[in-house]
Each structure stands twice: as C-alpha cells, then as structure tokens.
Amino acid sequence: MPQDRPRSFTELGPELPAGSYQSLGSTGCACLVIPEKEAVAVRMYNQTGPNPGGYSYLDDIRTFGSTVYGCLNVIDLGADRSP
C-alpha cells in the first residue's frame, strides 16, 4: 500500500514521507526504503518462536521506521552542504 496519505492500517509510521515503502520478512526482518532521503534501512531479525505477551508487531515495525527517519533527519541537520 503506498504511503501517499495517512491510512488507518499500515505498517508504515505516520512520520514517514510519501513514497516510502518496506518489505517485511516472515521472521521479523524488514527492508525500509525512503526515496526522499535516498536511503534504505534493513532490520535483521530471526525470530523462530512466538511473540511475548503484549507485544504489538505493528507498533514495533512502525517504531523501526520512525527511528530510522528520525536518525536521517538528525544526519541532515549536521550535513555539510558546501560544494
């Protein structure tokens, strides 16, 4: 589902810019693409057992995307833009 507008059911957090997308693996890994930042982030995870009680996969994967995007914004603030 594209991130062209906020949606009630998506694994992408609301902070991610339009055009962002990700591919999710069956053991918890994720590949997040943020074209606006020319960035790709990969979360490696190899879960083979059940999730702990109270765990929300959607909250967890949204937090991953929000954390990556927040870090990219901090990097942009400190970037040297001189030619």
PDB file of N, CA and C in Angstrom:
ATOM      1  N   MET A   1       0.846  -1.171   0.000  1.00  0.00           N
ATOM      2  CA  MET A   1       0.000   0.000   0.000  1.00  0.00           C
ATOM      3  C   MET A   1       0.897   1.241   0.000  1.00  0.00           C
ATOM      4  N   PRO A   2       0.728   2.173  -0.918  1.00  0.00           N
ATOM      5  CA  PRO A   2       1.591   3.346  -0.973  1.00  0.00           C
ATOM      6  C   PRO A   2       1.372   4.278   0.214  1.00  0.00           C
ATOM      7  N   GLN A   3       2.415   5.007   0.555  1.00  0.00           N
ATOM      8  CA  GLN A   3       2.344   5.979   1.647  1.00  0.00           C
ATOM      9  C   GLN A   3       2.039   7.349   1.049  1.00  0.00           C
ATOM     10  N   ASP A   4       0.948   7.440   0.278  1.00  0.00           N
ATOM     11  CA  ASP A   4       0.590   8.705  -0.350  1.00  0.00           C
ATOM     12  C   ASP A   4      -0.292   9.567   0.542  1.00  0.00           C
ATOM     13  N   ARG A   5      -0.836   8.959   1.601  1.00  0.00           N
ATOM     14  CA  ARG A   5      -1.655   9.688   2.578  1.00  0.00           C
ATOM     15  C   ARG A   5      -1.758   8.817   3.827  1.00  0.00           C
ATOM     16  N   PRO A   6      -2.101   9.412   4.975  1.00  0.00           N
ATOM     17  CA  PRO A   6      -2.233   8.599   6.192  1.00  0.00           C
ATOM     18  C   PRO A   6      -3.318   7.538   6.033  1.00  0.00           C
ATOM     19  N   ARG A   7      -3.051   6.363   6.539  1.00  0.00           N
ATOM     20  CA  ARG A   7      -4.018   5.263   6.477  1.00  0.00           C
ATOM     21  C   ARG A   7      -4.161   4.662   7.869  1.00  0.00           C
ATOM     22  N   SER A   8      -5.341   4.141   8.154  1.00  0.00           N
ATOM     23  CA  SER A   8      -5.592   3.610   9.494  1.00  0.00           C
ATOM     24  C   SER A   8      -4.875   2.287   9.742  1.00  0.00           C
ATOM     25  N   PHE A   9      -4.604   1.505   8.715  1.00  0.00           N
ATOM     26  CA  PHE A   9      -3.962   0.207   8.901  1.00  0.00           C
ATOM     27  C   PHE A   9      -2.784   0.093   7.948  1.00  0.00           C
ATOM     28  N   THR A  10      -1.611   0.397   8.445  1.00  0.00           N
ATOM     29  CA  THR A  10      -0.393   0.288   7.653  1.00  0.00           C
ATOM     30  C   THR A  10       0.776   0.009   8.583  1.00  0.00           C
ATOM     31  N   GLU A  11       1.790  -0.657   8.075  1.00  0.00           N
ATOM     32  CA  GLU A  11       2.977  -0.895   8.885  1.00  0.00           C
ATOM     33  C   GLU A  11       3.934   0.290   8.851  1.00  0.00           C
ATOM     34  N   LEU A  12       3.653   1.279   8.023  1.00  0.00           N
ATOM     35  CA  LEU A  12       4.486   2.476   7.949  1.00  0.00           C
ATOM     36  C   LEU A  12       3.996   3.502   8.959  1.00  0.00           C
ATOM     37  N   GLY A  13       4.907   4.038   9.734  1.00  0.00           N
ATOM     38  CA  GLY A  13       4.539   5.054  10.713  1.00  0.00           C
ATOM     39  C   GLY A  13       4.128   6.356  10.044  1.00  0.00           C
ATOM     40  N   PRO A  14       3.371   7.186  10.746  1.00  0.00           N
ATOM     41  CA  PRO A  14       2.863   8.426  10.165  1.00  0.00           C
ATOM     42  C   PRO A  14       3.952   9.456   9.854  1.00  0.00           C
ATOM     43  N   GLU A  15       5.147   9.304  10.441  1.00  0.00           N
ATOM     44  CA  GLU A  15       6.226  10.264  10.198  1.00  0.00           C
ATOM     45  C   GLU A  15       6.900  10.073   8.844  1.00  0.00           C
ATOM     46  N   LEU A  16       6.779   8.882   8.278  1.00  0.00           N
ATOM     47  CA  LEU A  16       7.483   8.601   7.025  1.00  0.00           C
ATOM     48  C   LEU A  16       6.887   9.401   5.872  1.00  0.00           C
ATOM     49  N   PRO A  17       7.750   9.934   5.001  1.00  0.00           N
ATOM     50  CA  PRO A  17       7.257  10.753   3.891  1.00  0.00           C
ATOM     51  C   PRO A  17       6.569   9.919   2.809  1.00  0.00           C
ATOM     52  N   ALA A  18       5.762  10.593   2.017  1.00  0.00           N
ATOM     53  CA  ALA A  18       5.085   9.951   0.887  1.00  0.00           C
ATOM     54  C   ALA A  18       6.126   9.267   0.006  1.00  0.00           C
ATOM     55  N   GLY A  19       5.770   8.111  -0.522  1.00  0.00           N
ATOM     56  CA  GLY A  19       6.670   7.357  -1.388  1.00  0.00           C
ATOM     57  C   GLY A  19       7.481   6.306  -0.655  1.00  0.00           C
ATOM     58  N   SER A  20       7.469   6.330   0.677  1.00  0.00           N
ATOM     59  CA  SER A  20       8.206   5.330   1.454  1.00  0.00           C
ATOM     60  C   SER A  20       7.492   3.988   1.369  1.00  0.00           C
ATOM     61  N   TYR A  21       8.276   2.918   1.435  1.00  0.00           N
ATOM     62  CA  TYR A  21       7.682   1.583   1.434  1.00  0.00           C
ATOM     63  C   TYR A  21       8.647   0.610   2.089  1.00  0.00           C
ATOM     64  N   GLN A  22       8.143  -0.563   2.453  1.00  0.00           N
ATOM     65  CA  GLN A  22       9.021  -1.568   3.028  1.00  0.00           C
ATOM     66  C   GLN A  22       8.534  -2.967   2.704  1.00  0.00           C
ATOM     67  N   SER A  23       9.479  -3.875   2.770  1.00  0.00           N
ATOM     68  CA  SER A  23       9.195  -5.291   2.574  1.00  0.00           C
ATOM     69  C   SER A  23       9.472  -5.984   3.903  1.00  0.00           C
ATOM     70  N   LEU A  24       8.538  -6.828   4.324  1.00  0.00           N
ATOM     71  CA  LEU A  24       8.652  -7.489   5.620  1.00  0.00           C
ATOM     72  C   LEU A  24       8.894  -8.979   5.436  1.00  0.00           C
ATOM     73  N   GLY A  25       9.786  -9.531   6.250  1.00  0.00           N
ATOM     74  CA  GLY A  25      10.082 -10.958   6.187  1.00  0.00           C
ATOM     75  C   GLY A  25       9.320 -11.749   7.232  1.00  0.00           C
ATOM     76  N   SER A  26       9.253 -13.037   7.052  1.00  0.00           N
ATOM     77  CA  SER A  26       8.457 -13.889   7.939  1.00  0.00           C
ATOM     78  C   SER A  26       9.070 -14.069   9.325  1.00  0.00           C
ATOM     79  N   THR A  27      10.362 -13.804   9.491  1.00  0.00           N
ATOM     80  CA  THR A  27      10.989 -13.963  10.806  1.00  0.00           C
ATOM     81  C   THR A  27      11.247 -12.642  11.509  1.00  0.00           C
ATOM     82  N   GLY A  28      10.649 -11.552  11.014  1.00  0.00           N
ATOM     83  CA  GLY A  28      10.772 -10.257  11.677  1.00  0.00           C
ATOM     84  C   GLY A  28      11.718  -9.280  11.012  1.00  0.00           C
ATOM     85  N   CYS A  29      12.401  -9.691   9.941  1.00  0.00           N
ATOM     86  CA  CYS A  29      13.294  -8.757   9.259  1.00  0.00           C
ATOM     87  C   CYS A  29      12.470  -7.765   8.427  1.00  0.00           C
ATOM     88  N   ALA A  30      13.088  -6.628   8.111  1.00  0.00           N
ATOM     89  CA  ALA A  30      12.390  -5.597   7.339  1.00  0.00           C
ATOM     90  C   ALA A  30      13.391  -4.830   6.492  1.00  0.00           C
ATOM     91  N   CYS A  31      12.961  -4.434   5.312  1.00  0.00           N
ATOM     92  CA  CYS A  31      13.750  -3.583   4.425  1.00  0.00           C
ATOM     93  C   CYS A  31      12.902  -2.348   4.139  1.00  0.00           C
ATOM     94  N   LEU A  32      13.330  -1.202   4.646  1.00  0.00           N
ATOM     95  CA  LEU A  32      12.606   0.058   4.535  1.00  0.00           C
ATOM     96  C   LEU A  32      13.288   0.945   3.500  1.00  0.00           C
ATOM     97  N   VAL A  33      12.519   1.492   2.568  1.00  0.00           N
ATOM     98  CA  VAL A  33      13.041   2.380   1.531  1.00  0.00           C
ATOM     99  C   VAL A  33      12.393   3.748   1.712  1.00  0.00           C
ATOM    100  N   ILE A  34      13.242   4.785   1.808  1.00  0.00           N
ATOM    101  CA  ILE A  34      12.769   6.162   1.938  1.00  0.00           C
ATOM    102  C   ILE A  34      13.385   6.958   0.787  1.00  0.00           C
ATOM    103  N   PRO A  35      12.703   6.997  -0.368  1.00  0.00           N
ATOM    104  CA  PRO A  35      13.269   7.664  -1.540  1.00  0.00           C
ATOM    105  C   PRO A  35      13.624   9.136  -1.302  1.00  0.00           C
ATOM    106  N   GLU A  36      12.816   9.836  -0.523  1.00  0.00           N
ATOM    107  CA  GLU A  36      13.082  11.257  -0.255  1.00  0.00           C
ATOM    108  C   GLU A  36      14.472  11.467   0.341  1.00  0.00           C
ATOM    109  N   LYS A  37      14.947  10.510   1.107  1.00  0.00           N
ATOM    110  CA  LYS A  37      16.261  10.596   1.755  1.00  0.00           C
ATOM    111  C   LYS A  37      17.322   9.782   1.018  1.00  0.00           C
ATOM    112  N   GLU A  38      16.930   9.148  -0.099  1.00  0.00           N
ATOM    113  CA  GLU A  38      17.829   8.257  -0.828  1.00  0.00           C
ATOM    114  C   GLU A  38      18.433   7.232   0.124  1.00  0.00           C
ATOM    115  N   ALA A  39      17.565   6.613   0.935  1.00  0.00           N
ATOM    116  CA  ALA A  39      18.032   5.718   1.993  1.00  0.00           C
ATOM    117  C   ALA A  39      17.285   4.388   1.982  1.00  0.00           C
ATOM    118  N   VAL A  40      18.029   3.353   2.354  1.00  0.00           N
ATOM    119  CA  VAL A  40      17.472   2.025   2.575  1.00  0.00           C
ATOM    120  C   VAL A  40      17.988   1.563   3.937  1.00  0.00           C
ATOM    121  N   ALA A  41      17.088   1.064   4.769  1.00  0.00           N
ATOM    122  CA  ALA A  41      17.470   0.543   6.087  1.00  0.00           C
ATOM    123  C   ALA A  41      16.976  -0.894   6.194  1.00  0.00           C
ATOM    124  N   VAL A  42      17.822  -1.752   6.737  1.00  0.00           N
ATOM    125  CA  VAL A  42      17.468  -3.162   6.883  1.00  0.00           C
ATOM    126  C   VAL A  42      17.532  -3.537   8.358  1.00  0.00           C
ATOM    127  N   ARG A  43      16.481  -4.168   8.818  1.00  0.00           N
ATOM    128  CA  ARG A  43      16.440  -4.693  10.188  1.00  0.00           C
ATOM    129  C   ARG A  43      16.526  -6.205  10.078  1.00  0.00           C
ATOM    130  N   MET A  44      17.600  -6.758  10.605  1.00  0.00           N
ATOM    131  CA  MET A  44      17.780  -8.209  10.586  1.00  0.00           C
ATOM    132  C   MET A  44      17.288  -8.777  11.911  1.00  0.00           C
ATOM    133  N   TYR A  45      16.491  -9.797  11.820  1.00  0.00           N
ATOM    134  CA  TYR A  45      15.921 -10.432  13.000  1.00  0.00           C
ATOM    135  C   TYR A  45      15.583 -11.852  12.600  1.00  0.00           C
ATOM    136  N   ASN A  46      15.764 -12.768  13.484  1.00  0.00           N
ATOM    137  CA  ASN A  46      15.489 -14.159  13.137  1.00  0.00           C
ATOM    138  C   ASN A  46      14.695 -14.815  14.260  1.00  0.00           C
ATOM    139  N   GLN A  47      13.461 -14.399  14.396  1.00  0.00           N
ATOM    140  CA  GLN A  47      12.598 -14.940  15.441  1.00  0.00           C
ATOM    141  C   GLN A  47      11.971 -16.243  14.968  1.00  0.00           C
ATOM    142  N   THR A  48      12.105 -17.268  15.772  1.00  0.00           N
ATOM    143  CA  THR A  48      11.507 -18.554  15.408  1.00  0.00           C
ATOM    144  C   THR A  48      10.409 -18.977  16.378  1.00  0.00           C
ATOM    145  N   GLY A  49      10.297 -18.287  17.507  1.00  0.00           N
ATOM    146  CA  GLY A  49       9.276 -18.623  18.499  1.00  0.00           C
ATOM    147  C   GLY A  49       8.155 -17.597  18.497  1.00  0.00           C
ATOM    148  N   PRO A  50       7.185 -17.785  19.375  1.00  0.00           N
ATOM    149  CA  PRO A  50       6.055 -16.854  19.446  1.00  0.00           C
ATOM    150  C   PRO A  50       6.465 -15.510  20.045  1.00  0.00           C
ATOM    151  N   ASN A  51       5.686 -14.487  19.757  1.00  0.00           N
ATOM    152  CA  ASN A  51       5.916 -13.169  20.344  1.00  0.00           C
ATOM    153  C   ASN A  51       5.562 -13.197  21.827  1.00  0.00           C
ATOM    154  N   PRO A  52       6.256 -12.377  22.631  1.00  0.00           N
ATOM    155  CA  PRO A  52       5.903 -12.314  24.049  1.00  0.00           C
ATOM    156  C   PRO A  52       4.522 -11.683  24.236  1.00  0.00           C
ATOM    157  N   GLY A  53       3.883 -11.963  25.339  1.00  0.00           N
ATOM    158  CA  GLY A  53       2.576 -11.384  25.629  1.00  0.00           C
ATOM    159  C   GLY A  53       2.612  -9.864  25.613  1.00  0.00           C
ATOM    160  N   GLY A  54       1.599  -9.251  25.051  1.00  0.00           N
ATOM    161  CA  GLY A  54       1.517  -7.796  24.997  1.00  0.00           C
ATOM    162  C   GLY A  54       2.304  -7.156  23.870  1.00  0.00           C
ATOM    163  N   TYR A  55       3.038  -7.944  23.116  1.00  0.00           N
ATOM    164  CA  TYR A  55       3.855  -7.422  22.014  1.00  0.00           C
ATOM    165  C   TYR A  55       2.966  -7.074  20.822  1.00  0.00           C
ATOM    166  N   SER A  56       3.214  -5.905  20.236  1.00  0.00           N
ATOM    167  CA  SER A  56       2.471  -5.480  19.046  1.00  0.00           C
ATOM    168  C   SER A  56       3.441  -5.354  17.880  1.00  0.00           C
ATOM    169  N   TYR A  57       3.335  -6.257  16.920  1.00  0.00           N
ATOM    170  CA  TYR A  57       4.223  -6.219  15.759  1.00  0.00           C
ATOM    171  C   TYR A  57       4.078  -4.906  15.001  1.00  0.00           C
ATOM    172  N   LEU A  58       2.849  -4.441  14.796  1.00  0.00           N
ATOM    173  CA  LEU A  58       2.658  -3.188  14.057  1.00  0.00           C
ATOM    174  C   LEU A  58       3.311  -2.014  14.774  1.00  0.00           C
ATOM    175  N   ASP A  59       3.160  -1.929  16.082  1.00  0.00           N
ATOM    176  CA  ASP A  59       3.822  -0.851  16.826  1.00  0.00           C
ATOM    177  C   ASP A  59       5.332  -0.956  16.689  1.00  0.00           C
ATOM    178  N   ASP A  60       5.861  -2.171  16.773  1.00  0.00           N
ATOM    179  CA  ASP A  60       7.300  -2.386  16.688  1.00  0.00           C
ATOM    180  C   ASP A  60       7.848  -1.980  15.322  1.00  0.00           C
ATOM    181  N   ILE A  61       7.201  -2.395  14.255  1.00  0.00           N
ATOM    182  CA  ILE A  61       7.716  -2.095  12.918  1.00  0.00           C
ATOM    183  C   ILE A  61       7.529  -0.617  12.574  1.00  0.00           C
ATOM    184  N   ARG A  62       6.467   0.003  13.076  1.00  0.00           N
ATOM    185  CA  ARG A  62       6.291   1.454  12.888  1.00  0.00           C
ATOM    186  C   ARG A  62       7.384   2.221  13.625  1.00  0.00           C
ATOM    187  N   THR A  63       7.732   1.756  14.822  1.00  0.00           N
ATOM    188  CA  THR A  63       8.800   2.394  15.594  1.00  0.00           C
ATOM    189  C   THR A  63      10.130   2.285  14.853  1.00  0.00           C
ATOM    190  N   PHE A  64      10.390   1.152  14.224  1.00  0.00           N
ATOM    191  CA  PHE A  64      11.608   0.991  13.423  1.00  0.00           C
ATOM    192  C   PHE A  64      11.679   2.074  12.347  1.00  0.00           C
ATOM    193  N   GLY A  65      10.608   2.241  11.580  1.00  0.00           N
ATOM    194  CA  GLY A  65      10.592   3.252  10.523  1.00  0.00           C
ATOM    195  C   GLY A  65      10.744   4.661  11.057  1.00  0.00           C
ATOM    196  N   SER A  66      10.057   4.966  12.139  1.00  0.00           N
ATOM    197  CA  SER A  66      10.140   6.305  12.732  1.00  0.00           C
ATOM    198  C   SER A  66      11.544   6.586  13.256  1.00  0.00           C
ATOM    199  N   THR A  67      12.175   5.571  13.849  1.00  0.00           N
ATOM    200  CA  THR A  67      13.532   5.736  14.367  1.00  0.00           C
ATOM    201  C   THR A  67      14.520   5.984  13.233  1.00  0.00           C
ATOM    202  N   VAL A  68      14.416   5.211  12.175  1.00  0.00           N
ATOM    203  CA  VAL A  68      15.301   5.396  11.014  1.00  0.00           C
ATOM    204  C   VAL A  68      15.121   6.799  10.444  1.00  0.00           C
ATOM    205  N   TYR A  69      13.879   7.213  10.234  1.00  0.00           N
ATOM    206  CA  TYR A  69      13.618   8.532   9.650  1.00  0.00           C
ATOM    207  C   TYR A  69      14.122   9.640  10.568  1.00  0.00           C
ATOM    208  N   GLY A  70      13.923   9.495  11.865  1.00  0.00           N
ATOM    209  CA  GLY A  70      14.428  10.488  12.812  1.00  0.00           C
ATOM    210  C   GLY A  70      15.940  10.600  12.756  1.00  0.00           C
ATOM    211  N   CYS A  71      16.639   9.466  12.670  1.00  0.00           N
ATOM    212  CA  CYS A  71      18.101   9.482  12.566  1.00  0.00           C
ATOM    213  C   CYS A  71      18.557  10.153  11.275  1.00  0.00           C
ATOM    214  N   LEU A  72      17.861   9.882  10.187  1.00  0.00           N
ATOM    215  CA  LEU A  72      18.218  10.516   8.911  1.00  0.00           C
ATOM    216  C   LEU A  72      18.027  12.027   8.982  1.00  0.00           C
ATOM    217  N   ASN A  73      17.006  12.482   9.683  1.00  0.00           N
ATOM    218  CA  ASN A  73      16.787  13.921   9.833  1.00  0.00           C
ATOM    219  C   ASN A  73      17.883  14.561  10.674  1.00  0.00           C
ATOM    220  N   VAL A  74      18.365  13.884  11.701  1.00  0.00           N
ATOM    221  CA  VAL A  74      19.466  14.398  12.514  1.00  0.00           C
ATOM    222  C   VAL A  74      20.731  14.483  11.671  1.00  0.00           C
ATOM    223  N   ILE A  75      20.984  13.462  10.864  1.00  0.00           N
ATOM    224  CA  ILE A  75      22.154  13.477   9.977  1.00  0.00           C
ATOM    225  C   ILE A  75      22.065  14.651   9.014  1.00  0.00           C
ATOM    226  N   ASP A  76      20.874  14.902   8.452  1.00  0.00           N
ATOM    227  CA  ASP A  76      20.689  16.032   7.537  1.00  0.00           C
ATOM    228  C   ASP A  76      21.008  17.358   8.208  1.00  0.00           C
ATOM    229  N   LEU A  77      20.648  17.516   9.483  1.00  0.00           N
ATOM    230  CA  LEU A  77      20.908  18.766  10.198  1.00  0.00           C
ATOM    231  C   LEU A  77      22.399  19.029  10.337  1.00  0.00           C
ATOM    232  N   GLY A  78      23.185  17.972  10.463  1.00  0.00           N
ATOM    233  CA  GLY A  78      24.620  18.124  10.639  1.00  0.00           C
ATOM    234  C   GLY A  78      25.421  18.032   9.354  1.00  0.00           C
ATOM    235  N   ALA A  79      24.742  17.870   8.226  1.00  0.00           N
ATOM    236  CA  ALA A  79      25.445  17.687   6.954  1.00  0.00           C
ATOM    237  C   ALA A  79      26.112  18.977   6.491  1.00  0.00           C
ATOM    238  N   ASP A  80      27.282  18.827   5.912  1.00  0.00           N
ATOM    239  CA  ASP A  80      27.990  19.954   5.304  1.00  0.00           C
ATOM    240  C   ASP A  80      27.480  20.103   3.881  1.00  0.00           C
ATOM    241  N   ARG A  81      26.847  21.198   3.583  1.00  0.00           N
ATOM    242  CA  ARG A  81      26.241  21.411   2.266  1.00  0.00           C
ATOM    243  C   ARG A  81      27.129  22.256   1.331  1.00  0.00           C
ATOM    244  N   SER A  82      28.372  22.464   1.711  1.00  0.00           N
ATOM    245  CA  SER A  82      29.247  23.271   0.854  1.00  0.00           C
ATOM    246  C   SER A  82      29.618  22.487  -0.404  1.00  0.00           C
ATOM    247  N   PRO A  83      29.808  23.189  -1.535  1.00  0.00           N
ATOM    248  CA  PRO A  83      30.135  22.497  -2.799  1.00  0.00           C
ATOM    249  C   PRO A  83      31.504  21.867  -2.786  1.00  0.00           C
TER     250      PRO A  83
END
